Coordinates of C-alpha atoms and ligand atoms in Angstrom, one line a residue:
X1 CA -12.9 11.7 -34.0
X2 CA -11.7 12.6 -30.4
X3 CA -8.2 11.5 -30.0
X4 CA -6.9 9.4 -27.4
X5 CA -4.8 10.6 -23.8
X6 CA -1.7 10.7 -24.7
X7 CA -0.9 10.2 -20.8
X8 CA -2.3 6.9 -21.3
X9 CA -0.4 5.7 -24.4
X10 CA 2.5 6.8 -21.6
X11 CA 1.9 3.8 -20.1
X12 CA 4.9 1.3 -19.8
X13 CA 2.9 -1.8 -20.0
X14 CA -0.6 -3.1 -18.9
X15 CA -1.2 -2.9 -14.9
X16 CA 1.2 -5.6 -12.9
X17 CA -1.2 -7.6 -11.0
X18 CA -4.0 -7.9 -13.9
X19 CA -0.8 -8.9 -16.5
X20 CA 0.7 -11.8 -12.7
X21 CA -3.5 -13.0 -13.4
X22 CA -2.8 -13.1 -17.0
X23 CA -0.2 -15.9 -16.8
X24 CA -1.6 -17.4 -13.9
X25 CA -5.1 -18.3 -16.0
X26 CA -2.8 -19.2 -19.1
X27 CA -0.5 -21.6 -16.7
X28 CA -4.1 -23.1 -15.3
X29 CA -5.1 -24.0 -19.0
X30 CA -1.6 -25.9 -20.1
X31 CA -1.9 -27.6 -16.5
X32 CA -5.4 -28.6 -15.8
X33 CA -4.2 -30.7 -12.9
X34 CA -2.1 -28.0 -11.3
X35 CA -3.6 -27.1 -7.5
X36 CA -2.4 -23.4 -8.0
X37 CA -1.6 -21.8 -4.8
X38 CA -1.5 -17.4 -5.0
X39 CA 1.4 -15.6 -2.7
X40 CA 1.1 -12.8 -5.5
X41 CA -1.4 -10.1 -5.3
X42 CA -1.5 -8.7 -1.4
X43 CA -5.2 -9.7 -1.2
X44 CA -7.0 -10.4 1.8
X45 CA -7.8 -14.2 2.3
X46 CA -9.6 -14.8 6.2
X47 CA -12.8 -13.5 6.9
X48 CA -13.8 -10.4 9.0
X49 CA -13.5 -11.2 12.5
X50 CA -17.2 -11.3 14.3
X51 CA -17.0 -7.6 15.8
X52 CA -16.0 -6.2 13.2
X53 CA -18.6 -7.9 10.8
X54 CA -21.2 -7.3 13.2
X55 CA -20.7 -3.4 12.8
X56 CA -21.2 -4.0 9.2
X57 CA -24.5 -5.9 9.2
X58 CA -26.2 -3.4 12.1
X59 CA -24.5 -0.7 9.7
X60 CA -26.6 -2.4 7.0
X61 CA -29.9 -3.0 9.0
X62 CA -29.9 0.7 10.4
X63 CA -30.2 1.7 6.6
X64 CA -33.7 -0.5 6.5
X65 CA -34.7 1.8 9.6
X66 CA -36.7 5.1 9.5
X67 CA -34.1 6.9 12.2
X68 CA -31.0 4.7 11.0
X69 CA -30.8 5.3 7.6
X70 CA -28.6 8.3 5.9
X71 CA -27.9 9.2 2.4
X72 CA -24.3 10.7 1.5
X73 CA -21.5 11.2 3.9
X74 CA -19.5 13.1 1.6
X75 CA -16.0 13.6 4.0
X76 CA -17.0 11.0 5.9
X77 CA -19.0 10.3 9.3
X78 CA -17.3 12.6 11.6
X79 CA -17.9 10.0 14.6
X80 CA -15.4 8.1 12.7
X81 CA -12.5 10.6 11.0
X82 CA -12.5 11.6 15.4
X83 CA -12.1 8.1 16.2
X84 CA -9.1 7.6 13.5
X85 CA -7.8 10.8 14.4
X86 CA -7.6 9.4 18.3
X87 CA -6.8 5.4 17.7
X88 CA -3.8 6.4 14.9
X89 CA -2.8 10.0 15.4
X90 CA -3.2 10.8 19.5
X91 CA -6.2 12.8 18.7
X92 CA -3.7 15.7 16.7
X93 CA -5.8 15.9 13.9
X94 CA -9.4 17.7 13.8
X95 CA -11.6 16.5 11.9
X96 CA -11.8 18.0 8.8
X97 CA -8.2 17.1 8.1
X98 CA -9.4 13.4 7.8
X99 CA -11.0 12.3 4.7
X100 CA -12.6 9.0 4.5
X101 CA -12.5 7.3 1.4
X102 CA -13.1 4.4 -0.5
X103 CA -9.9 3.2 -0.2
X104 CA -6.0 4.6 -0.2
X105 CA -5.8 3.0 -3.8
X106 CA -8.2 5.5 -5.2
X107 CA -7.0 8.0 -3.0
X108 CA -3.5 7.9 -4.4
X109 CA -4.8 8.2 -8.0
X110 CA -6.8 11.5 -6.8
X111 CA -4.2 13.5 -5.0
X112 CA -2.5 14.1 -8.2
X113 CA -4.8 16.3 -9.0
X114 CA -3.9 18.7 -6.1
X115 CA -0.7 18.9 -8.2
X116 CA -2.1 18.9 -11.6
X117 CA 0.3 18.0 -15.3
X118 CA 4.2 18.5 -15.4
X119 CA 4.7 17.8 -11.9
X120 CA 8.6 16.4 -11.1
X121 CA 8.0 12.9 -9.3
X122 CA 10.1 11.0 -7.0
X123 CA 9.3 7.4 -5.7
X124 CA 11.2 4.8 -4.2
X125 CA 12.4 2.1 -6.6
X126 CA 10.6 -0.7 -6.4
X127 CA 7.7 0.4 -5.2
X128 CA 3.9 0.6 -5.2
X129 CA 3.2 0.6 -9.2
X130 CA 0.2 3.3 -8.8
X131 CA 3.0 5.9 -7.5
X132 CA 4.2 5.5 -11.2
X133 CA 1.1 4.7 -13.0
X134 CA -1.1 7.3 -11.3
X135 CA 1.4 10.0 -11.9
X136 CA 1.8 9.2 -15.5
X137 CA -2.2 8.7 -16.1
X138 CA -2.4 12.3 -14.3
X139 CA 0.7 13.7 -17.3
X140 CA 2.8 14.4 -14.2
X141 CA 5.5 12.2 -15.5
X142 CA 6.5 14.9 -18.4
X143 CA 6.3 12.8 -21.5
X144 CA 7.9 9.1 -22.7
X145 CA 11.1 9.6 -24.4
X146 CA 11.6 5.8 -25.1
X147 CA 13.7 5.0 -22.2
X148 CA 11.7 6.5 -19.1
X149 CA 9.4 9.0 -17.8
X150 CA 11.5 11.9 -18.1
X151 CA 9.4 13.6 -14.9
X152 CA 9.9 10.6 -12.9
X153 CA 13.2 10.1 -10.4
X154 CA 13.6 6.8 -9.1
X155 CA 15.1 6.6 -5.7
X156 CA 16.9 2.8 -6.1
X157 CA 16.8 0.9 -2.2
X158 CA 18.9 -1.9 -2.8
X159 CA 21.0 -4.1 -0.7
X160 CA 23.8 -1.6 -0.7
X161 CA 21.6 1.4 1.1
X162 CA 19.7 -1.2 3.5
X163 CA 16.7 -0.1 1.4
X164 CA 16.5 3.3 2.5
X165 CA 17.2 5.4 -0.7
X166 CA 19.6 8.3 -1.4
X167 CA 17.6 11.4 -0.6
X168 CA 20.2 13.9 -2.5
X169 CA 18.8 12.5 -5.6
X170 CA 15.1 14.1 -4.8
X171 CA 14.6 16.8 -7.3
X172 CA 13.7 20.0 -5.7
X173 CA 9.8 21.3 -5.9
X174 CA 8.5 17.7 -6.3
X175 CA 6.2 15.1 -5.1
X176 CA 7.7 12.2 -3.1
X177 CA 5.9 9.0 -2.6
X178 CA 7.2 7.2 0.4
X179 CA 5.7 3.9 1.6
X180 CA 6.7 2.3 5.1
X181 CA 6.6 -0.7 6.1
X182 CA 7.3 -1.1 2.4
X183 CA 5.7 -2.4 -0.7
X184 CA 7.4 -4.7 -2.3
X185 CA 10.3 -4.9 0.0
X186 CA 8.8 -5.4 3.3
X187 CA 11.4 -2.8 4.9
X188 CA 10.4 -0.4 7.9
X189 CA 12.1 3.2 8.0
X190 CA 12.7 4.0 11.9
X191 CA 12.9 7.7 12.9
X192 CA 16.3 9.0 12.1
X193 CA 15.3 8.0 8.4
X194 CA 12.1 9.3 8.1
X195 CA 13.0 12.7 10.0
X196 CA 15.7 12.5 7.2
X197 CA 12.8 12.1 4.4
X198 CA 11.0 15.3 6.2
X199 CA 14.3 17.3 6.1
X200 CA 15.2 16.6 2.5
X201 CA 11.4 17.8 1.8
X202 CA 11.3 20.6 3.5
X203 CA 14.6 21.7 2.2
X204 CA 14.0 20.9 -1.3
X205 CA 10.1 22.5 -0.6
X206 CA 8.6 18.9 -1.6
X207 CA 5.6 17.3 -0.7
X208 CA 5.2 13.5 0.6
X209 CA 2.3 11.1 -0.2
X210 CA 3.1 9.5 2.6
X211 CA 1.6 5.3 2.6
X212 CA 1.2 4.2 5.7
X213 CA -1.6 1.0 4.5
X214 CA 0.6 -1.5 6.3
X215 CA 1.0 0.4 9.6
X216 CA -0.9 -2.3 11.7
X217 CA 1.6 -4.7 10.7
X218 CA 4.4 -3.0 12.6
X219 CA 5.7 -5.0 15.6
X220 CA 8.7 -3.6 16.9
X221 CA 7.7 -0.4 19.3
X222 CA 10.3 1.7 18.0
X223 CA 9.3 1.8 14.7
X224 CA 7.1 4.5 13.4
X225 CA 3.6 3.8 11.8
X226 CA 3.1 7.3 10.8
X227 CA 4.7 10.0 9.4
X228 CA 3.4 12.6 12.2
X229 CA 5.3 11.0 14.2
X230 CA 7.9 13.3 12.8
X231 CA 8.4 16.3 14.1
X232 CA 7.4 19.0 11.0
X233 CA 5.7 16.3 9.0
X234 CA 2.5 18.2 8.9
X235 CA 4.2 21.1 6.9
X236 CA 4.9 18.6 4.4
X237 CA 3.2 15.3 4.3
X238 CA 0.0 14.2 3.1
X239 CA -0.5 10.9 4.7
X240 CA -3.2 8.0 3.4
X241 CA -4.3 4.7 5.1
X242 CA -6.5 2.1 4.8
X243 CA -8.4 -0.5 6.6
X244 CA -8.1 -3.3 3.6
X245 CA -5.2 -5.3 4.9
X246 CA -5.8 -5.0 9.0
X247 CA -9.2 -5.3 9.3
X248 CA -10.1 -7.9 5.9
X249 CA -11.8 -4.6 4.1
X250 CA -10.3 -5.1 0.4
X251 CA -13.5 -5.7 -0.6
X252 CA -15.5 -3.5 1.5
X253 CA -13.5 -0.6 0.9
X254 CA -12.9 2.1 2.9
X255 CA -9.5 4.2 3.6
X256 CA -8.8 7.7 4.9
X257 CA -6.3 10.1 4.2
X258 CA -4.8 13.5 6.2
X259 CA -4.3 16.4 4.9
X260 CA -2.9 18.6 8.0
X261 CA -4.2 22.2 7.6
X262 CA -0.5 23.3 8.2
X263 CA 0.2 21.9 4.9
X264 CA 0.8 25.1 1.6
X265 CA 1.4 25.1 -1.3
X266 CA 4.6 27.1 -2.8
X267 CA 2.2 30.2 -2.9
X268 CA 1.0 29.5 0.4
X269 CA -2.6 28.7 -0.5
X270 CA -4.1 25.8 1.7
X271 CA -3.6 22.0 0.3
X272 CA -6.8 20.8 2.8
X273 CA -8.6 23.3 1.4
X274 CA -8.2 22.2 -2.2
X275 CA -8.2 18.6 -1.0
X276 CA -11.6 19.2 0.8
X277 CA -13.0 21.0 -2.9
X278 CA -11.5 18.1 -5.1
X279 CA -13.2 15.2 -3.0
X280 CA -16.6 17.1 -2.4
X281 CA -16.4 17.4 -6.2
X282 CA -16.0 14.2 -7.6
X283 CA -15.8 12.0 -4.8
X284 CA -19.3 11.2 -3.2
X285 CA -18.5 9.6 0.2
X286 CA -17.9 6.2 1.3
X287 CA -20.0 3.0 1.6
X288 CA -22.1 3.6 4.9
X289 CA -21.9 0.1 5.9
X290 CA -18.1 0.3 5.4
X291 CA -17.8 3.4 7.6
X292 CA -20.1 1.3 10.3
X293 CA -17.9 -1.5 10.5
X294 CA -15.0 0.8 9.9
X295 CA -16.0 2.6 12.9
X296 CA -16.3 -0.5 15.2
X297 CA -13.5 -1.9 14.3
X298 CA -11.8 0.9 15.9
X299 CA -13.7 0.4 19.4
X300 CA -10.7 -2.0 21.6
X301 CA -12.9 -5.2 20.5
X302 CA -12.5 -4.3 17.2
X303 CA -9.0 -3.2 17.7
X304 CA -8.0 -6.7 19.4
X305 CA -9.2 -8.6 15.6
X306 CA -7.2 -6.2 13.9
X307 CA -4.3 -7.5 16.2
X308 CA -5.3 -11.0 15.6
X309 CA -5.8 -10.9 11.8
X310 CA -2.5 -9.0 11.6
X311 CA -0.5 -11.5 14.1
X312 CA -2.1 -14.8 11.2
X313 CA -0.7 -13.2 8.2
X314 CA 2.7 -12.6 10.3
X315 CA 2.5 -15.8 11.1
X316 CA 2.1 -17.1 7.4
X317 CA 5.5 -14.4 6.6
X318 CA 7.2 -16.0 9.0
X319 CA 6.6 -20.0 7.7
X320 CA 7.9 -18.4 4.2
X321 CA 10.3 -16.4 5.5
X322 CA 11.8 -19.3 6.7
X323 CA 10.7 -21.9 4.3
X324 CA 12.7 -19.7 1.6
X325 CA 15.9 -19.1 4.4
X326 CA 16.3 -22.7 4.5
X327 CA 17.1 -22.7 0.6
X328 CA 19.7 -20.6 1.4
X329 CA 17.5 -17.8 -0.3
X330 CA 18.5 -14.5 1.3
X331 CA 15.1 -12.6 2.1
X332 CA 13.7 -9.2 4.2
X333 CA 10.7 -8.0 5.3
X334 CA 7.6 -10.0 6.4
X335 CA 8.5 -9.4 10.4
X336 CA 6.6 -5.9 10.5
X337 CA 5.2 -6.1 7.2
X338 CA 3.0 -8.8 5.4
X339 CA 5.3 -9.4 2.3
X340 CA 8.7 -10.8 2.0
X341 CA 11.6 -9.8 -0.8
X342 CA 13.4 -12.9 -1.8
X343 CA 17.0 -12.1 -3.6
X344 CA 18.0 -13.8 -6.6
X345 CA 20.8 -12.0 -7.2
X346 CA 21.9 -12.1 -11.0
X347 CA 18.7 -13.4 -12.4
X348 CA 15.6 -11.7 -14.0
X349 CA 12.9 -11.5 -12.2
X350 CA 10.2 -12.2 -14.1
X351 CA 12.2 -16.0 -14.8
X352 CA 12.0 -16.9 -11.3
X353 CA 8.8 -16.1 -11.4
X354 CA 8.1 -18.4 -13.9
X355 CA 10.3 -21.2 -12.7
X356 CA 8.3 -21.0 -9.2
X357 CA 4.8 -21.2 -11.2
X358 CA 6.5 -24.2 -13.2
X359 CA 7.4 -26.4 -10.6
X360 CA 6.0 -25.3 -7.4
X361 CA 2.8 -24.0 -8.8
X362 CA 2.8 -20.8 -6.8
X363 CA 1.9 -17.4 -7.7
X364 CA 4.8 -14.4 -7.2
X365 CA 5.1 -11.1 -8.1
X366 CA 8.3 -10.7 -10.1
X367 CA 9.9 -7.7 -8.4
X368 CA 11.0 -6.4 -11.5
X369 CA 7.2 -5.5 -11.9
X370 CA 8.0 -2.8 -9.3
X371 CA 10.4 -0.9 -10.8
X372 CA 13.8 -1.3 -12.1
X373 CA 15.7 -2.0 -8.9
X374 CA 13.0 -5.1 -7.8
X375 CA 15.3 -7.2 -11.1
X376 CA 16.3 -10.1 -9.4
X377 CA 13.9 -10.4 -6.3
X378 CA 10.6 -12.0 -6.0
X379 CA 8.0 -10.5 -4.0
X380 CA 6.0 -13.2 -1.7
X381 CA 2.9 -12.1 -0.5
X382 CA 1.6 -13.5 3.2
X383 CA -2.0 -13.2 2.5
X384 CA -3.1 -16.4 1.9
X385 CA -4.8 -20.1 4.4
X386 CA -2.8 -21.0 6.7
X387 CA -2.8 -24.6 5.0
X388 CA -2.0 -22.9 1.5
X389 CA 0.8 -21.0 3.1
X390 CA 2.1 -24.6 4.6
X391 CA 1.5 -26.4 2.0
X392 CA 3.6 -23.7 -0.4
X393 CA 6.2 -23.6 1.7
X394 CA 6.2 -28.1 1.6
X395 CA 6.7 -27.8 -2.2
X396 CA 9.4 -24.8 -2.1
X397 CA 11.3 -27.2 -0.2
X398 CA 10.3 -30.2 -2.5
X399 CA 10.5 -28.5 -5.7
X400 CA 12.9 -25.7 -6.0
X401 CA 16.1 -26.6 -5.0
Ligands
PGU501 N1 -1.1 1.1 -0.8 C1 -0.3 0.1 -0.9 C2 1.2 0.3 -0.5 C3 -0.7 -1.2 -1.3 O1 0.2 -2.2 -1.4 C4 -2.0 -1.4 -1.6 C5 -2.5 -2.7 -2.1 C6 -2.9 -0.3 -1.5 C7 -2.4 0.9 -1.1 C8 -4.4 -0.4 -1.8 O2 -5.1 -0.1 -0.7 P1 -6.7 0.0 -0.7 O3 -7.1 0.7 0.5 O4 -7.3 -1.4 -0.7 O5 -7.1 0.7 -2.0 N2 -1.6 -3.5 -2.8 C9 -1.8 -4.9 -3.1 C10 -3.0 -5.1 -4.0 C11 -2.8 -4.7 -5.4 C12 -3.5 -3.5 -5.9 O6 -3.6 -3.3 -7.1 O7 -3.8 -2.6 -5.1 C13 -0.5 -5.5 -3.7 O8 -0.5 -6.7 -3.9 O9 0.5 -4.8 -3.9

């Protein structure tokens, strides 16, 4: 009989947010009663805004239509990879290095194969778990020796480096994942640190997967919302992005990411090229109707709901933010990103978790689930009703003192 992928029996556990839905559904069958509200998984909860949504029904009728309908896109409409290129990157980019995609999830978990088995990894700790997961499914990690993925260097932000991690401890030749505004920790790098990230990838001849999905949340001017921002980036950055969280697409799906021509590999051959061969092979384009609405939803009307959608979960990060402050819980994040990072210094993770399910009946996402630095925080998602959001924040206050 065939035997089994060994990179998969390298897998630490089952994924985080399936395992958070695991307990939640057993919690829901001890407590019948219990009205269970979710800050946990960073899903989507208001609907598309009417632009937007009327993009993706005229995307849908044109298909019903002799001269509107079209078949595969493959890269992507190139009406829309121009208008992403303009609306996020100044127009710097041509067209062909923007991919369109089904999402920046699935376009993590494809990259790896630019890079292919053995490759060294280094990712922020906490972070993302796909960084981890993806780059173990691909056998980048190196092998399980029992106490971590030997391939795998975890770069710790904790409260003693303001979240920002140590870039000396960035093996050379490997492949950085970087994610700003942050997931879990809700923290924004500004330039000096990012132009630091570059350096220490250039220097040590790395390439960053650069995550940019909660760009739109980003507030403060002086903050970047992408890595080209940085002068050199495009030598070493591969950048993806998303329309899930700003425009309400986590169910539509559709993402992009940018491969910048200037971008070689250590023998100089071209990483668009390969990325270009790799997606035209086993990637077959995305959703039509999502690249309509995706495509409207870049036009200003469009761009003013992504505003407004972005300003209502903001809004909801604040109410917890402060909900959670006046508990004398010390938290960051959620001003330019949609999720806050609650401390609870001393304590595991996963316990708090449990003790906020018990007697508040609201869904976390212990931050130990993120890697080993997230022990002892509690990620709160602001996805969620404005009256859910209130209403959590009413029984934080009542409950968990
Ligand atoms: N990148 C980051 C940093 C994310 O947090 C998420 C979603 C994605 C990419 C996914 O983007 P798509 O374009 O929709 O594929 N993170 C959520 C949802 C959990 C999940 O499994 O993706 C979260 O709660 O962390």
């Amino acid at each position: 009989m065939i035997t089994r992928n060994v990179n998969i029996a390298n897998l630490k556990a089952g994924y985080l947010f399936p395992e958070i839905a695991k307990r939640r559904r057993e919690f829901a069958a001890a407590n019948p009663d219990a009205k269970i509200i979710s800050l946990g998984v960073g899903n989507t909860t208001e609907p598309i805004l009417p632009f937007t949504n009327a993009g993706l029904v005229e995307g849908a009728r044109q298909l019903g239509t002799k001269e509107g309908y079209s078949g595969y896109q493959d890269e992507g409409l190139p009406l829309l990879r121009e208008k992403i290129s303009k609306v996020f990157y100044k127009g710097k980019f041509s067209i062909d290095e923007i991919f369109v995609s089904d999402g920046a999830k699935c376009d993590i978990g494809r990259l790896q194969m630019l890079f292919g088995a053995g490759t060294k990894i280094a990712v922020q700790d906490p972070s993302y778990p796909v960084y981890v997961d993806g780059s173990v499914l691909a056998g980048a990690a190196g092998g399980w020796e029992g106490t971590g993925y030997t391939g795998i260097t975890y770069l710790p932000c904790t409260t003693e480096n303001n979240f920002f991690p140590n870039l000396d401890l960035i093996p050379q030749n490997s492949l950085i994942y970087f994610c700003s505004p942050n997931n879990p920790t809700g923290a924004v790098s500004d330039h000096k640190q990012l132009s630091k990230l570059v350096e220490a990838a250039i220097n040590k001849r790395c390439i960053i997967i650069f995550d940019a999905a909660y760009s739109e949340f980003i507030r403060d001017p002086s903050l970047p919302k992408t890595i080209y921002e940085i002068e050199k980036a495009d030598s070493c950055a591969i950048e993806v992005n998303s329309f899930s969280k700003p425009a309400g697409f986590t169910g539509v799906r559709l993402g992009w990411s940018v491969v910048p021509k200037e971008l070689k590999y250590a023998g100089g051959e071209s990483v668009n090229a390969d990325w270009n061969r790799i997606m035209g092979t086993i990637f077959n384009g995305a959703s039509n109707i999502a690249q309509a609405g995706g495509l409207v939803s870049l036009d200003d009307e469009g761009l003013k709901e992504i505003r407004c959608l972005t300003d209502f979960y903001l809004g909801n990060a604040k109410l917890i933010r402060e909900a959670l402050q006046k508990l004398g819980i010390h938290c960051i994040g959620g001003d330019n990103s949609p999720y806050i990072w609650a401390f609870f210094p001393g304590r595991d993770s996963w316990e708090v978790f449990a003790e906020i399910l018990e007697k508040c009946h609201i869904v976390t996402t212990p931050g130990a689930g993120f890697g080993p630095a997230g022990q002892g925080f509690v990620r709160f998602s602001a996805f969620g009703h404005r009256a859910d959001v209130e209403e959590a924040c009413r029984r934080l206050d009542t409950f968990f003192k």
